[in-house]
Tab-separated table of C-alpha atoms in Angstrom:
chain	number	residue	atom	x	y	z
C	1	UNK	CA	0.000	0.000	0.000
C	2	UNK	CA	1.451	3.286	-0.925
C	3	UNK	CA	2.428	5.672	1.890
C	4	UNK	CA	0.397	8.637	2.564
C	5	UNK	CA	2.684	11.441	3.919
C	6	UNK	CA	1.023	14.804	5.793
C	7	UNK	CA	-0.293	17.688	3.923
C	8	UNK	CA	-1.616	20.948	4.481
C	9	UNK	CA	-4.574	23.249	3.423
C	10	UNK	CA	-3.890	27.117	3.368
C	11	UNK	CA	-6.416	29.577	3.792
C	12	UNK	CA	-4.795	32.749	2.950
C	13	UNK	CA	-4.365	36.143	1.112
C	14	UNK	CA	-2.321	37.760	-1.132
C	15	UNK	CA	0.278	38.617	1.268
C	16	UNK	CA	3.440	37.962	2.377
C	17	UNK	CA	1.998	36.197	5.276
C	18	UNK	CA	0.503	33.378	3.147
C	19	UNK	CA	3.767	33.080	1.192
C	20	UNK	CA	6.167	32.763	4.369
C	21	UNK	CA	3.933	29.297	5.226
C	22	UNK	CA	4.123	28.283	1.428
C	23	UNK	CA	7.686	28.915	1.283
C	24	UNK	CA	8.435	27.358	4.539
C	25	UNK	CA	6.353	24.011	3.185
C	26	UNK	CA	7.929	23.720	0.119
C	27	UNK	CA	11.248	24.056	1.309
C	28	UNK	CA	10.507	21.065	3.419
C	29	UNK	CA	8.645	19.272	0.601
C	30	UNK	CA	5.605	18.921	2.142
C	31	UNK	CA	1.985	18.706	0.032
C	32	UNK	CA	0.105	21.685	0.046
C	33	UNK	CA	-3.482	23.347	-1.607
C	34	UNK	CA	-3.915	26.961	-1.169
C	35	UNK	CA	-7.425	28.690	-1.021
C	36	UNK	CA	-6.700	31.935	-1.828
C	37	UNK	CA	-9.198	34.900	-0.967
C	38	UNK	CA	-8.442	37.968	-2.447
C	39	UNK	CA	-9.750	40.168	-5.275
C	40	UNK	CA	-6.849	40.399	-7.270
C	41	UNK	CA	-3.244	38.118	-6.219
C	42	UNK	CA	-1.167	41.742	-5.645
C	43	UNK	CA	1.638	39.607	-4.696
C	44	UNK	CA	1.199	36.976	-6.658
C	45	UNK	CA	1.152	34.579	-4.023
C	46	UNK	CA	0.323	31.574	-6.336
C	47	UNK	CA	2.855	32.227	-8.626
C	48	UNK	CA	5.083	30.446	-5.787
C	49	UNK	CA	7.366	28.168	-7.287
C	50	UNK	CA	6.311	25.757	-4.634
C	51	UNK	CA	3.083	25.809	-5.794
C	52	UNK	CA	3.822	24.681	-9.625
C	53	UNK	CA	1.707	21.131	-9.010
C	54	UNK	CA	-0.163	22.086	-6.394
C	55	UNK	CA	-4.106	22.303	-6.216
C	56	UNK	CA	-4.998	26.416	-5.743
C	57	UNK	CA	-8.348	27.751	-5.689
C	58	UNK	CA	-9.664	31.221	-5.651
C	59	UNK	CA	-12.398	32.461	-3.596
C	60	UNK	CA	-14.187	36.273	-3.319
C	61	UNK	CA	-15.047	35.484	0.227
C	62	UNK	CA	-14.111	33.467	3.184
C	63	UNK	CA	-17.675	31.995	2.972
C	64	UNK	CA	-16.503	30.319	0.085
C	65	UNK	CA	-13.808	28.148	1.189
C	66	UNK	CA	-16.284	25.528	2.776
C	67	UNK	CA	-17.470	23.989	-0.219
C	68	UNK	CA	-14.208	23.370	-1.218
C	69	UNK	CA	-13.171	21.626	2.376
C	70	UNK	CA	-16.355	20.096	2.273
C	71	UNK	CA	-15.007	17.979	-1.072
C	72	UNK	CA	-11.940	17.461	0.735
C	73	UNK	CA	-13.156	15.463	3.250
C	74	UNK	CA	-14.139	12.785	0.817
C	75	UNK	CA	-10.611	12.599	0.050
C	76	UNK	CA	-9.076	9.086	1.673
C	77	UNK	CA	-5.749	8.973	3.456
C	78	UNK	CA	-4.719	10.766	6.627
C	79	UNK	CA	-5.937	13.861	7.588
C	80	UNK	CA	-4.803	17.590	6.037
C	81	UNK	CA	-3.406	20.568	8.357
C	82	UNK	CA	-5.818	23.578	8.582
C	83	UNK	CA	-3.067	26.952	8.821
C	84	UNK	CA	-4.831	30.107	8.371
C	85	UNK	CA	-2.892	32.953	7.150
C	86	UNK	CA	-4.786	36.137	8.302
C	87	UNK	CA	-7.208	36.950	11.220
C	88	UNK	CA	-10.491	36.598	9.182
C	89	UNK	CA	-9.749	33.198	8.179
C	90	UNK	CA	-8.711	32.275	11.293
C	91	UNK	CA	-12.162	33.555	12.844
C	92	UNK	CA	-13.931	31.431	10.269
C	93	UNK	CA	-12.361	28.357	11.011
C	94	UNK	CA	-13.036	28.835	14.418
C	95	UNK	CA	-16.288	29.158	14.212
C	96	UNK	CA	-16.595	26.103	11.931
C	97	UNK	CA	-14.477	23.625	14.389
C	98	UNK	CA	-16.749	21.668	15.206
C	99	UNK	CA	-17.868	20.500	11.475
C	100	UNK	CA	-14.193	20.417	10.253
C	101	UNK	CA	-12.086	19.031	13.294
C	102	UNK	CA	-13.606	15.629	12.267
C	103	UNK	CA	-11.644	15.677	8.704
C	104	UNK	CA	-8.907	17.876	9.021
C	105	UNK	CA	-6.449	18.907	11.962
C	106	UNK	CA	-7.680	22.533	12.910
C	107	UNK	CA	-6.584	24.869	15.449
C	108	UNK	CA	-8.321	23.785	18.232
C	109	UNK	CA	-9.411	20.181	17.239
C	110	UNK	CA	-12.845	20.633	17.805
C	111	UNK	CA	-12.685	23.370	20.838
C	112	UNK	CA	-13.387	27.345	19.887
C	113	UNK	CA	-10.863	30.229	20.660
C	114	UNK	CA	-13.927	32.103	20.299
C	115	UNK	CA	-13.680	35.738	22.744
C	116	UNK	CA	-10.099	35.142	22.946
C	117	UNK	CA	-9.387	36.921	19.528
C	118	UNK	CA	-10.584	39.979	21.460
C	119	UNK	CA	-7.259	41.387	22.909
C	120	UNK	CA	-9.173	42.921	26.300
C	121	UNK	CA	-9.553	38.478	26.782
C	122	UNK	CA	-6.221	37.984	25.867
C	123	UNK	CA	-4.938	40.208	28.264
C	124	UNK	CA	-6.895	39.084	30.803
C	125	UNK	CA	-5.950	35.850	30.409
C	126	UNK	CA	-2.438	36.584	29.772
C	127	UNK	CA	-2.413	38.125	33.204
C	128	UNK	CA	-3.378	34.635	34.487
C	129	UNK	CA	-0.861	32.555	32.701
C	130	UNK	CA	1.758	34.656	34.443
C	131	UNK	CA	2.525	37.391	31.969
C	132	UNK	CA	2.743	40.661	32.740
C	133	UNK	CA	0.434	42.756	30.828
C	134	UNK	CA	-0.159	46.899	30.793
C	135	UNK	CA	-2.985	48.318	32.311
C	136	UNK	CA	-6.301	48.563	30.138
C	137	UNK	CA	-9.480	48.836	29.518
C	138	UNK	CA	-12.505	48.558	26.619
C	139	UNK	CA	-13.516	51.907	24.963
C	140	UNK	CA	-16.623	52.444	22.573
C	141	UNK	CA	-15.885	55.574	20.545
C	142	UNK	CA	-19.161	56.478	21.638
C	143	UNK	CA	-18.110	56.851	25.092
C	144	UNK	CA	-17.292	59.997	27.168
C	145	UNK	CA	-13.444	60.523	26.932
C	146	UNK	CA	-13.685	62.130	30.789
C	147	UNK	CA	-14.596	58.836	31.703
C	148	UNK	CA	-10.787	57.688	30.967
C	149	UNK	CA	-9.677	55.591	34.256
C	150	UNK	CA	-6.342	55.293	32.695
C	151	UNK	CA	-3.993	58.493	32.361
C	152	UNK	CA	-2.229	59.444	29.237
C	153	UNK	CA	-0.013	58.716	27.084
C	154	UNK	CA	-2.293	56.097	25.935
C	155	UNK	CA	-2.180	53.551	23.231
C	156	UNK	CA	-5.644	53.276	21.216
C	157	UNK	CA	-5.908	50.200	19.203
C	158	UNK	CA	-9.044	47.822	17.929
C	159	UNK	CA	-10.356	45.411	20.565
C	160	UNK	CA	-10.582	42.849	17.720
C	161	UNK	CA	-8.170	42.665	14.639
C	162	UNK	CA	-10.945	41.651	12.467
C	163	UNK	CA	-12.996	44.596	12.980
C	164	UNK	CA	-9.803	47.185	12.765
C	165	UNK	CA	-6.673	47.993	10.981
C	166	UNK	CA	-3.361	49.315	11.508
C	167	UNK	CA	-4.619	52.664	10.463
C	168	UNK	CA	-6.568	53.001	13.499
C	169	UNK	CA	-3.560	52.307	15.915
C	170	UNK	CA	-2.804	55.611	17.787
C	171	UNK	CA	-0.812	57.001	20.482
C	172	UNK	CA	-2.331	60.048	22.189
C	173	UNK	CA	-0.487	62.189	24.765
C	174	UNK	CA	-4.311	63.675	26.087
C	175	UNK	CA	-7.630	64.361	25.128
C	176	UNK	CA	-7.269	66.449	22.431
C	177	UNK	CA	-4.924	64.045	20.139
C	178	UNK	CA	-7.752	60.953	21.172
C	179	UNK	CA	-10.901	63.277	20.215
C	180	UNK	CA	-8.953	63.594	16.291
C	181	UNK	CA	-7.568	60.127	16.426
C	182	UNK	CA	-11.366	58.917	16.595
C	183	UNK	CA	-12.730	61.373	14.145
C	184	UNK	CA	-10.414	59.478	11.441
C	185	UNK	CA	-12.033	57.431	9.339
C	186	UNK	CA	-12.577	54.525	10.329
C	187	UNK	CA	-14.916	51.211	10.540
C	188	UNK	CA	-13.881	50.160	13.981
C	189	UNK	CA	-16.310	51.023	16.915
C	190	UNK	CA	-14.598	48.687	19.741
C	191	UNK	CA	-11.085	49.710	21.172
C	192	UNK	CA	-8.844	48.410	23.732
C	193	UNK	CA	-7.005	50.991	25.790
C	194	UNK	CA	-3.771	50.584	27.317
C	195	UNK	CA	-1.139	52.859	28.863
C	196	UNK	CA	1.353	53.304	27.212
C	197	UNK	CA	4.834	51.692	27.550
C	198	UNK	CA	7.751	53.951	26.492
C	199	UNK	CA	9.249	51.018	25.036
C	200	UNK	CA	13.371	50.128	24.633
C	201	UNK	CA	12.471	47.845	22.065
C	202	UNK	CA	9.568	45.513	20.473
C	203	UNK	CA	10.133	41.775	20.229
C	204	UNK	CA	7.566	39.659	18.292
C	205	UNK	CA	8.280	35.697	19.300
C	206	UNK	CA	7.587	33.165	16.499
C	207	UNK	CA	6.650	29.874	17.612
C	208	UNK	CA	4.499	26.385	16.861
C	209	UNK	CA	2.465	24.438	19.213
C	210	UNK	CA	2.372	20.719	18.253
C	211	UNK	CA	0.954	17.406	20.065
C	212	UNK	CA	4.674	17.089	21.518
C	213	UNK	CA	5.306	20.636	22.627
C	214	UNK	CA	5.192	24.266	22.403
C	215	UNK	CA	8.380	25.677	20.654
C	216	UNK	CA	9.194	29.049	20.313
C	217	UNK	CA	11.815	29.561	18.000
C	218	UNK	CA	13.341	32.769	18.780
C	219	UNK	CA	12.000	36.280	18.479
C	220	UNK	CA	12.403	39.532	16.467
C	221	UNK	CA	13.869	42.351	17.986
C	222	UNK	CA	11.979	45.367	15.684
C	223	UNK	CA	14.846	48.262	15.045
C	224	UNK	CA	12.171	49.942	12.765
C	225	UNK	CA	9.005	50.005	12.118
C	226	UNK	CA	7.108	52.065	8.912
C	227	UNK	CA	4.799	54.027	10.398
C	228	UNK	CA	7.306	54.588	13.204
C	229	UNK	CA	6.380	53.281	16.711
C	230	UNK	CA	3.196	51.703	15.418
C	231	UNK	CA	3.385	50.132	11.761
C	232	UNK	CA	4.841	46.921	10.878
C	233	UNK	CA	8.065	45.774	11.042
C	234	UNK	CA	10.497	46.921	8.670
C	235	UNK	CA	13.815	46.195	9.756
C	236	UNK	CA	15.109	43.749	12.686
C	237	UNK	CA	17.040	40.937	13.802
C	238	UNK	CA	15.772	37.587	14.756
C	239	UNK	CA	17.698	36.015	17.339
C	240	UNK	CA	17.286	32.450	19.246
C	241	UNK	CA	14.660	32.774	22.325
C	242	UNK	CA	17.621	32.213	24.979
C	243	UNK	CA	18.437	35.860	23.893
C	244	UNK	CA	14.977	37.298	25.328
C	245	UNK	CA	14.395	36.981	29.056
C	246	UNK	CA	11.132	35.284	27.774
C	247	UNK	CA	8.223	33.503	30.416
C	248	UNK	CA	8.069	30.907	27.839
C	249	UNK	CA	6.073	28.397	30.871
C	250	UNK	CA	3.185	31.304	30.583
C	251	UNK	CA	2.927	31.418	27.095
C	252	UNK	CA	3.172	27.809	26.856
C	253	UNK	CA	-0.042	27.741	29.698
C	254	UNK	CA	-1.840	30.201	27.969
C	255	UNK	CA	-2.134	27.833	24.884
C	256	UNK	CA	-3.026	24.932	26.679
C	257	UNK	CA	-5.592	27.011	28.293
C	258	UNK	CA	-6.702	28.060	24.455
C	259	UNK	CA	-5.954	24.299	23.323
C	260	UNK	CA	-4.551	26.128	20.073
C	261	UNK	CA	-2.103	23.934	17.798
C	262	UNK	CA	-0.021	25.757	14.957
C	263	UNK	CA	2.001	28.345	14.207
C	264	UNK	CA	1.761	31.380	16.100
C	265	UNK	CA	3.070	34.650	17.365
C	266	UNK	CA	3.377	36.659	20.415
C	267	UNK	CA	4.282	40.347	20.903
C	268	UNK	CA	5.718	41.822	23.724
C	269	UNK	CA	7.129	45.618	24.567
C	270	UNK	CA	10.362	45.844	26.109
C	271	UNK	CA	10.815	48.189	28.566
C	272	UNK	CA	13.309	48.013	31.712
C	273	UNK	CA	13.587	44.621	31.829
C	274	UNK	CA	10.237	43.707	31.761
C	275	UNK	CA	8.653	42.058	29.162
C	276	UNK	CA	4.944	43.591	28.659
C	277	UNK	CA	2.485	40.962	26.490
C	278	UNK	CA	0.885	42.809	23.938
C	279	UNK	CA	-1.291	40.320	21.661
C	280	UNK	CA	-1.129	36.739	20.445
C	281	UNK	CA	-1.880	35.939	16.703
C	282	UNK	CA	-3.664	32.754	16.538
C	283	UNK	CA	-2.370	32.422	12.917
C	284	UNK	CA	0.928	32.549	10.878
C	285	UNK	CA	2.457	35.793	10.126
C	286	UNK	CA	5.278	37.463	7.604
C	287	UNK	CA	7.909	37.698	10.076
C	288	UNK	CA	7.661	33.682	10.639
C	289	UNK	CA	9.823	33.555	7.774
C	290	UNK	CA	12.259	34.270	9.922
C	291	UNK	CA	12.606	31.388	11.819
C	292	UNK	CA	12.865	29.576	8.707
C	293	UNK	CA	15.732	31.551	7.376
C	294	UNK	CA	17.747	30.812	10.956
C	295	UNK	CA	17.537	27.184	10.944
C	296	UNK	CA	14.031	26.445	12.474
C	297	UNK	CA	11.094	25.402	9.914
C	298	UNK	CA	7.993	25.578	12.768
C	299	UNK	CA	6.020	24.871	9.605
C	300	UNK	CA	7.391	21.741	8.785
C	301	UNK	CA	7.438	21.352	12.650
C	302	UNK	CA	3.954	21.104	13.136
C	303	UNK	CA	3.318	18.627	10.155
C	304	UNK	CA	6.019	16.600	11.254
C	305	UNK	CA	6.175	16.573	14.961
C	306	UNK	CA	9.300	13.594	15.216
C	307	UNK	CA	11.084	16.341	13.411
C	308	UNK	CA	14.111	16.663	15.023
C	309	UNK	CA	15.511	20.328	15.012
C	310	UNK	CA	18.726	20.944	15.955
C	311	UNK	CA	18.107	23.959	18.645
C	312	UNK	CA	21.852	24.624	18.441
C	313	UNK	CA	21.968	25.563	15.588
C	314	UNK	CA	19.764	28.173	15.087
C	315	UNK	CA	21.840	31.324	15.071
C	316	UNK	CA	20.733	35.168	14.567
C	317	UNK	CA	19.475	36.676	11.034
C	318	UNK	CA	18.570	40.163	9.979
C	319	UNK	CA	15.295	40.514	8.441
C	320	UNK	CA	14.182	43.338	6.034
C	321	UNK	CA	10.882	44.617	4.237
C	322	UNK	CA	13.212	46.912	1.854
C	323	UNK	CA	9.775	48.356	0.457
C	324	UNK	CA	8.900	50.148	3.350
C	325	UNK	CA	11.907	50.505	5.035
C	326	UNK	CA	13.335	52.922	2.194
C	327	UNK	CA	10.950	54.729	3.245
C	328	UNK	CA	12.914	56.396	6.129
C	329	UNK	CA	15.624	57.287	3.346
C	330	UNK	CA	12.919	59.049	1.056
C	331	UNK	CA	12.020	60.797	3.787
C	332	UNK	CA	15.515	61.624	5.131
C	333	UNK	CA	15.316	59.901	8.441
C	334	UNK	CA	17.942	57.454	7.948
C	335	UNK	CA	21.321	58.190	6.212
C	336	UNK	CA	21.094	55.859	2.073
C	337	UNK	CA	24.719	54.501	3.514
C	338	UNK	CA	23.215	53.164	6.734
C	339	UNK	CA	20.337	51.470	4.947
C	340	UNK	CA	22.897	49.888	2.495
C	341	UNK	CA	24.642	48.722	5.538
C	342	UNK	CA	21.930	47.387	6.622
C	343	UNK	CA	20.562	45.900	3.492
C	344	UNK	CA	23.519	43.877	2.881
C	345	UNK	CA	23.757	42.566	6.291
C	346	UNK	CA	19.800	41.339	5.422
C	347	UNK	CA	19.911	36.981	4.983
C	348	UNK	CA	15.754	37.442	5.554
C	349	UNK	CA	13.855	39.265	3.244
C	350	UNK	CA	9.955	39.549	3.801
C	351	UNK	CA	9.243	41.039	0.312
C	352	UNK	CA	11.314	38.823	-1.607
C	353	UNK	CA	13.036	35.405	-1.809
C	354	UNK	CA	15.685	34.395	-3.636
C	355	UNK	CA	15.087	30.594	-3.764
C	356	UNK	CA	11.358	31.589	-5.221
C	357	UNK	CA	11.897	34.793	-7.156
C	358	UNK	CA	8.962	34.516	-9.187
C	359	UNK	CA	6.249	36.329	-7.062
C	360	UNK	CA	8.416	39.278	-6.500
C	361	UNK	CA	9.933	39.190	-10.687
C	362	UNK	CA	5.727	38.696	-11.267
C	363	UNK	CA	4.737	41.865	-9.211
C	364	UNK	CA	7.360	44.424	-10.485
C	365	UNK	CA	6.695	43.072	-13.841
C	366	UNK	CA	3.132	43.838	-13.241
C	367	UNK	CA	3.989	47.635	-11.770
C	368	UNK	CA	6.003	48.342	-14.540
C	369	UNK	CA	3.315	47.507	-17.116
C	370	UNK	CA	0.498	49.445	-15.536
C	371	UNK	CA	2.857	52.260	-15.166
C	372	UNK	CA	3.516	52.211	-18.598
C	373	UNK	CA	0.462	51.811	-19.729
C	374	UNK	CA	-0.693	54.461	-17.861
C	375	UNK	CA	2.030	56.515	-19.524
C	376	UNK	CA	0.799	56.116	-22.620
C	377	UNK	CA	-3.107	56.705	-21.916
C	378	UNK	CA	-1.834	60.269	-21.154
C	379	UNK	CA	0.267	61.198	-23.921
């Protein structure tokens, strides 16, 4: 009888975030199908060289990916990996657990994350596992700012990552800057305030929970971020977790508590040797590419769980989204010759890949044909 090895099912978008897992996979050779939900593949995720005989369907709307796991279940053989890519998917399968945990291994395996995407829950529960978390509270924009029981600075961020973006991330130094951050535009209603940590440093820990254990790789110390203090990580250095005075028993009891499996990520705010939780992501992110690039494929991890990984030698790696970090030389905060320094000290690049080009040779290909185009509509 032939052998039937592991495989996984992605539900993700067109962003680096779903290309990190299907890079990490196919380095590892593992069997993969991609849903992909987006309107148009901006980063041409599927264009993945690791993805040349694999199954990839396209969906409008997350409500669409059941009909397609529903077909997979008649499939024979062991069961698929469910690894969601961004928070709406990750909601969805949640919410679905119970119908799909009986075909396919999902986050929970049967259970429900549920409230704990909220981050006020997460906090809370954080707080119970042992971490040590900033002071908060929930905040309608509706609500009477003199009603405030925490003083500024404060950080203003959505209460659930579904319902917000990074847009609507703000740090206000008193009423007045809170009053305009609100009146931006904006579909979020529900906010979770904290005060606000003057941080040394951000460090956002990549790690897997398997049957066997709960691994956390190592963790990215964030020397920029594009929009500063608040926007994404644009420049940093991954280093092994030993290097980050880390609770890594809380974190590890805060998923059992969850009963979560996968890849995952956990950010914390540095600040006088104290290590303040932020959020968990209950789904594979960019950075996580990371921990593939120093030696430590949580990916192939998770599929595999007798995977032996040699913890030794994972070393440190500079990581670099050069799209947005130029950014601070356009706008003359960091010297061109500092960012070249920097750029060829990179061995992790979120926006490209050398061993699968093709996405990134795909969408400048794309850019420079619509700008050309363009061109020539106006001439």
């Amino acid at each position: 009888m032939e052998k039937v090895f592991n495989s996984v099912i992605v539900v993700g978008d067109s962003t680096n975030n779903t290309l990190s897992i299907i890079r990490s996979l196919g380095e590892a050779n593992i069997e993969q199908t991609l849903i992909l939900k987006c309107d148009k593949d901006i980063c041409f995720v599927a264009e993945s060289k690791y993805l040349k005989n694999s199954p990839i369907y396209h969906i409008a709307v997350i409500e669409d990916c059941m009909p397609i796991l529903e077909q997979m279940k008649k499939n024979t053989g062991k069961k698929k990996y469910l690894i969601c890519s961004f928070d709406e998917a990750a909601v969805f399968i949640d919410e679905n657990e119970s119908i799909l945990a009986p075909f396919f291994y999902t986050p929970t395996r049967g259970k429900q994350i549920g409230e704990l995407f909220n981050k006020d829950k997460q906090c809370k529960l954080a707080n119970e596992c042992g971490l040590v978390v900033p002071k908060s509270q929930n905040f309608h924009r509706t609500e009477n700012l003199d009603d405030l029981v925490l003083n500024y600075p404060i950080l203003l961020k959505p209460l659930n990552s579904v319902k917000g973006e990074k847009s609507d991330i703000h740090i206000c130094h008193n009423k007045i800057e809170m009053e305009k951050a609100l009146l931006m535009e904006s579909h979020c209603s529900d906010f979770i305030l904290q005060e606000f940590i003057d941080k040394e440093y951000e460090i956002d820990c990549i790690g897997v929970r398997t049957e066997k254990e709960m691994y956390l790789a190592g963790g990215i110390r964030k020397i920029r971020h594009y929009p500063e203090l608040i926007g994404a990580g644009a420049y940093g250095l991954f280093q092994p977790i030993e290097a980050y005075d880390i609770n890594t028993q809380a974190v590890e009891k805060f998923l059992e508590r969850v009963n979560y499996y996968g890849p995952f990520s956990i950010e914390f705010l540095h600040k006088e040797n104290k290590n303040y939780f932020m959020e968990i992501n209950f789904r594979n992110e960019g950075l996580a590419y990371a921990a593939t690039a120093s030696g430590a494929n949580l990916h192939a991890l998770y599929i595999n769980p007798d995977m032996v990984i040699d913890k030794k030698q994972i070393h440190k790696v500079y990581m670099m989204n050069y799209s947005i970090d130029f950014l601070y030389v356009k706008n003359g905060t960091l010297s061109l010759w500092i960012w070249i320094r920097d750029l060829l000290r990179t061995r992790c690049f979120i926006n490209i890949n050398f061993k699968d080009l093709n996405p990134t040779i795909c969408y400048y290909r794309n850019k420079i044909g619509s700008k050309f185009m363009a061109f020539k509509k106006h001439r």
